[in-house]
mmCIF file of C-alpha atoms in Angstrom:
data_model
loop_
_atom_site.group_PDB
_atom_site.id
_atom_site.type_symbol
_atom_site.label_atom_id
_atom_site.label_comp_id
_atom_site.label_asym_id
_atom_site.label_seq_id
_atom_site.Cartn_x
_atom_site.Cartn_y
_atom_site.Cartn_z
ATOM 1 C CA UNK A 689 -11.485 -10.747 -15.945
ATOM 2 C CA UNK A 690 -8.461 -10.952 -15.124
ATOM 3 C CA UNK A 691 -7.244 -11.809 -11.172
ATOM 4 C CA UNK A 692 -5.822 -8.057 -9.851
ATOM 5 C CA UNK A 693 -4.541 -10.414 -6.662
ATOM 6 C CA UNK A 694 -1.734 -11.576 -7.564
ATOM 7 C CA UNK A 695 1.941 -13.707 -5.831
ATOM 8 C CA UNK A 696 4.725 -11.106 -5.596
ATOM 9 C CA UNK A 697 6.310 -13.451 -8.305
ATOM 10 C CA UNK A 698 3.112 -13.312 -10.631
ATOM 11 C CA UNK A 699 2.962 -9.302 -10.327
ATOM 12 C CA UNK A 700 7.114 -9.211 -11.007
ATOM 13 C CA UNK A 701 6.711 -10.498 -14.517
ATOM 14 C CA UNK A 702 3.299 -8.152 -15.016
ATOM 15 C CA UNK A 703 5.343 -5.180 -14.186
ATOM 16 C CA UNK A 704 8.568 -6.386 -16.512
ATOM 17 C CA UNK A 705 5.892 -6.522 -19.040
ATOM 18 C CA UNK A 706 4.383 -3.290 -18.406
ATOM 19 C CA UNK A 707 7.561 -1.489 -18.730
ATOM 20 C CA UNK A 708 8.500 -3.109 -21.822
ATOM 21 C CA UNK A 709 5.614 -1.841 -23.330
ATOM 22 C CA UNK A 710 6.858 1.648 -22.099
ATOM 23 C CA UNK A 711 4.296 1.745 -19.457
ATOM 24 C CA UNK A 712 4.821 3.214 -16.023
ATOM 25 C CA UNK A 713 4.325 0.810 -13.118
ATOM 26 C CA UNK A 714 3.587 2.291 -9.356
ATOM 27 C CA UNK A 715 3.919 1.007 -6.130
ATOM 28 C CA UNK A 716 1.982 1.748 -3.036
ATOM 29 C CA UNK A 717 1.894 -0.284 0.396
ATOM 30 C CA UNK A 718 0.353 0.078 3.106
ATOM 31 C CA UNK A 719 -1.840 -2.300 6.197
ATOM 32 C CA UNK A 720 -5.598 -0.891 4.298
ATOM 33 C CA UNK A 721 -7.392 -2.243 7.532
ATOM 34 C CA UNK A 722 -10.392 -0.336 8.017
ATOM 35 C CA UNK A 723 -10.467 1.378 4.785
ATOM 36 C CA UNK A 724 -11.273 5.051 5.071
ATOM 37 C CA UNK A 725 -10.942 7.967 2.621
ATOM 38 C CA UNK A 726 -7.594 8.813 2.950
ATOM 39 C CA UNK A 727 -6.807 5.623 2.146
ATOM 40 C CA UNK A 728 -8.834 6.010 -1.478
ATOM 41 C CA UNK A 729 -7.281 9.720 -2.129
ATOM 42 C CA UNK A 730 -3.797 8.011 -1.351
ATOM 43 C CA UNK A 731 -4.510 5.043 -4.120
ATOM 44 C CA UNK A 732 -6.083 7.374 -7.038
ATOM 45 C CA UNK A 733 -3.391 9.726 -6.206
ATOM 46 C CA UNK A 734 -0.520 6.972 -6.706
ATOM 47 C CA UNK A 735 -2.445 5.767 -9.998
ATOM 48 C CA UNK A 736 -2.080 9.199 -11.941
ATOM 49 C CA UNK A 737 1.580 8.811 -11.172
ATOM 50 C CA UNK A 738 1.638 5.917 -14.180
ATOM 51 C CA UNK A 739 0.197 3.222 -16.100
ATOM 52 C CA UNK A 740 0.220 0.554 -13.892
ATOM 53 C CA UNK A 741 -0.457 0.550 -9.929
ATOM 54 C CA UNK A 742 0.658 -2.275 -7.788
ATOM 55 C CA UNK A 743 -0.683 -2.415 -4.273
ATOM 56 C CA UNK A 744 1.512 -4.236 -1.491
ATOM 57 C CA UNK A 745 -0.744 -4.971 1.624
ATOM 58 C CA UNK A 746 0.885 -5.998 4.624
ATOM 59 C CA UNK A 747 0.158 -9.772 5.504
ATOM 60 C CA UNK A 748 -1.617 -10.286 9.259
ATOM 61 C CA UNK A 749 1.740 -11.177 11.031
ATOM 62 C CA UNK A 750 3.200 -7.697 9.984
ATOM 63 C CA UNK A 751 -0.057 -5.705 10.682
ATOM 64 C CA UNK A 752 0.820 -7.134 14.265
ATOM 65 C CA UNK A 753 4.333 -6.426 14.267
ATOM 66 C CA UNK A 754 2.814 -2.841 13.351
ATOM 67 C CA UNK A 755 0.340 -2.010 14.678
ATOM 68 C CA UNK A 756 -0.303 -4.513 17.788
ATOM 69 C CA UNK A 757 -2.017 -7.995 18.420
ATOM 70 C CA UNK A 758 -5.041 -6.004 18.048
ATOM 71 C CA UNK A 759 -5.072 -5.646 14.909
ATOM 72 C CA UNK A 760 -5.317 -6.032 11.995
ATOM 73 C CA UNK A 761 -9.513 -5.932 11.878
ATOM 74 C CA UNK A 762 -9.989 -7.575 8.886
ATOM 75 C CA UNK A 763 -7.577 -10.094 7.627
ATOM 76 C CA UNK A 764 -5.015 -10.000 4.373
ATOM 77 C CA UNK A 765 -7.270 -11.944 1.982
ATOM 78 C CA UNK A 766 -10.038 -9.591 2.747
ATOM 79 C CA UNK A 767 -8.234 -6.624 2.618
ATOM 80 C CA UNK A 768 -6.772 -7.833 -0.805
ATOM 81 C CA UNK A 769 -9.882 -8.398 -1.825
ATOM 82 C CA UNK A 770 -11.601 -4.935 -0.648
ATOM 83 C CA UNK A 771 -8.419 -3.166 -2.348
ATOM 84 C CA UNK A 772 -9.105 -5.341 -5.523
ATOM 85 C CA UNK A 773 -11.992 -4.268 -5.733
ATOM 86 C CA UNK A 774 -10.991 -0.401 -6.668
ATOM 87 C CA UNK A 775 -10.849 0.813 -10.146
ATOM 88 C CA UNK A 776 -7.792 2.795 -9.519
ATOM 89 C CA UNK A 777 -5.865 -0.518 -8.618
ATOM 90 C CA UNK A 778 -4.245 -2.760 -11.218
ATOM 91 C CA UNK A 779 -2.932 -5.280 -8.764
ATOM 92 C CA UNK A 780 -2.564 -6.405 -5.251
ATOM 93 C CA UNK A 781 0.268 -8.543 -3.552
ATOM 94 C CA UNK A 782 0.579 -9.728 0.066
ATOM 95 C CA UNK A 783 3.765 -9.382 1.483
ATOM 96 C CA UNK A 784 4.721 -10.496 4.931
ATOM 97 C CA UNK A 785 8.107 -8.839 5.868
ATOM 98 C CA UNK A 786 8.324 -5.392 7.788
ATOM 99 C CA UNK A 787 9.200 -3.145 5.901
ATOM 100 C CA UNK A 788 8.070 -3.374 1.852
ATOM 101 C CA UNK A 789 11.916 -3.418 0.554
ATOM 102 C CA UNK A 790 11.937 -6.914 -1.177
ATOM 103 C CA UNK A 791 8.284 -6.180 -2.724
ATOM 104 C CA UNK A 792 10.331 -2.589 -3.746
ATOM 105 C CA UNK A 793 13.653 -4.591 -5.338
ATOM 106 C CA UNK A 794 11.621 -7.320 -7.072
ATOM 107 C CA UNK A 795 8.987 -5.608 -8.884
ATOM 108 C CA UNK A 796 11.649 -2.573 -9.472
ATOM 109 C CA UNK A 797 8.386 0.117 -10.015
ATOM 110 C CA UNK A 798 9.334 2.875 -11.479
ATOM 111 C CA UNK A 799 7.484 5.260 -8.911
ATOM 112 C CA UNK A 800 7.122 4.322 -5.064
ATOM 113 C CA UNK A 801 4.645 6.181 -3.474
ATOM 114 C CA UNK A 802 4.005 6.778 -0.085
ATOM 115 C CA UNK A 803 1.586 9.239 1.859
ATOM 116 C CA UNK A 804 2.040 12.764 2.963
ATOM 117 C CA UNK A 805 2.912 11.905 6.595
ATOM 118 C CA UNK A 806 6.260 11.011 4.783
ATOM 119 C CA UNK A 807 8.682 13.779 2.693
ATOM 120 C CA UNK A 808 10.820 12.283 -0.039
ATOM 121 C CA UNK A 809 13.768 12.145 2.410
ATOM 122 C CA UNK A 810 11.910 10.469 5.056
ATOM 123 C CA UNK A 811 10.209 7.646 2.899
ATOM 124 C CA UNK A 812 11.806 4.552 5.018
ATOM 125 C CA UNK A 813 12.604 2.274 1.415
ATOM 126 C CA UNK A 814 14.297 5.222 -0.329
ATOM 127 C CA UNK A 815 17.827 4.320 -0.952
ATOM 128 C CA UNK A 816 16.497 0.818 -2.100
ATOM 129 C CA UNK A 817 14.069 3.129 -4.528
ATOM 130 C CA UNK A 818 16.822 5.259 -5.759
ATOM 131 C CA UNK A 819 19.066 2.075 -5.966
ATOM 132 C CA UNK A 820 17.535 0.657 -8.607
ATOM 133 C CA UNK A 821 16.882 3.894 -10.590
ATOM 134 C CA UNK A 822 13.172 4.559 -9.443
ATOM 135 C CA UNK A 823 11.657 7.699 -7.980
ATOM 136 C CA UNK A 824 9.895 8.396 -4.543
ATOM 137 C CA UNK A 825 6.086 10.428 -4.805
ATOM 138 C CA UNK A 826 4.411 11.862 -2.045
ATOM 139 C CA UNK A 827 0.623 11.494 -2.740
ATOM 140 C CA UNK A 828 -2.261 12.008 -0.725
ATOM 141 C CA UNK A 829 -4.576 14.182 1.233
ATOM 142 C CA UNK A 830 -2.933 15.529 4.538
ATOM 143 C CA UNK A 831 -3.071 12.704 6.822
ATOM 144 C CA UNK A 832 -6.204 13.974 8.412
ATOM 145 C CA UNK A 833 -7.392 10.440 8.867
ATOM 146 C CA UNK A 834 -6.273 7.796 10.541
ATOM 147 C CA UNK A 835 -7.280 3.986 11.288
ATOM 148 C CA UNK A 836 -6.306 4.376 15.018
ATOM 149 C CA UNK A 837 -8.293 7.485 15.267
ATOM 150 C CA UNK A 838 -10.926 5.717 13.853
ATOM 151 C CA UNK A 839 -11.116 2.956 15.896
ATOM 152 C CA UNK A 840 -10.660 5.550 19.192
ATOM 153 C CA UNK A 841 -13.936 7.130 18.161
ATOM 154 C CA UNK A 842 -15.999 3.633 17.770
ATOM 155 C CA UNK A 843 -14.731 2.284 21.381
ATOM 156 C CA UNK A 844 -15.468 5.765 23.002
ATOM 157 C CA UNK A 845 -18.840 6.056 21.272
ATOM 158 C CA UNK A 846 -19.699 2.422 22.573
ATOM 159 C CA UNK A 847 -19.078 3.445 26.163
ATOM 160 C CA UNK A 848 -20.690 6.628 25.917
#
């Protein structure tokens, strides 16, 4: 089997590859700690955009710029790992910067999706998307769930 965790470098030549074999190749990005269901609609919903979906997960130090020094739960190699693990995803890539712009120019996907608590005009990377000649997608359930929300409910229930 072949190893869907791949070096940003590593994935970069996968996705040249892809495309020269007239395949689509799809980003998504995201921190995936405490993986929930709106986290699995978002990923099968980025696959049927193409051929070829690449995950970016945030690395530990940017969960923390993110998020907090509370998080994130679980760390990257897990959460690699855990996101590996999903049919719908081709390949997964660590990246440690704050926003996913240099995953975005390297690999040059042809579709960068992103969830629907964005609109196509408020995805953060998109003039580095439609730089390069690449398309935005919003995918997804509503954002009905969330990781903090999550995390809310299991620290209330344990004082309760």
């Amino acid at each position: 089997m072949v190893e869907k965790i791949q070096t940003l470098e590593k994935a970069a030549g996968i996705a040249a590859a892809a495309r020269q074999n007239q395949q689509t190749v799809v980003l998504a990005n995201g921190c995936f700690d405490l993986l929930h269901v709106g986290h699995i609609r978002y990923l099968q919903a980025a696959k049927e955009e193409g051929d070829l979906l690449i995950v970016a997960v945030n690395s530990d130090r940017s969960v923390r710029e993110l998020k907090g020094p509370e998080r994130p739960l679980m760390n990257e190699a897990e959460r690699a790992e855990i996101l590996a693990a999903l049919a719908c995803v081709d390949y997964v890539v660590i990246f440690d910067d704050s926003t996913v712009d240099r995953v975005l120019t390297t690999l040059r996907p042809d579709v960068h999706t992103k969830g629907t608590d964005y609109t196509p005009e408020t995805v953060p990377e998109r003039e580095t998307v439609l730089g390069y000649g690449g398309r935005v997608a919003i995918v997804g359930d509503p954002k009905d769930h969330s990781t903090r929300n999550y995390l809310k409910e299991i620290r209330d229930q344990g004082r309760s």
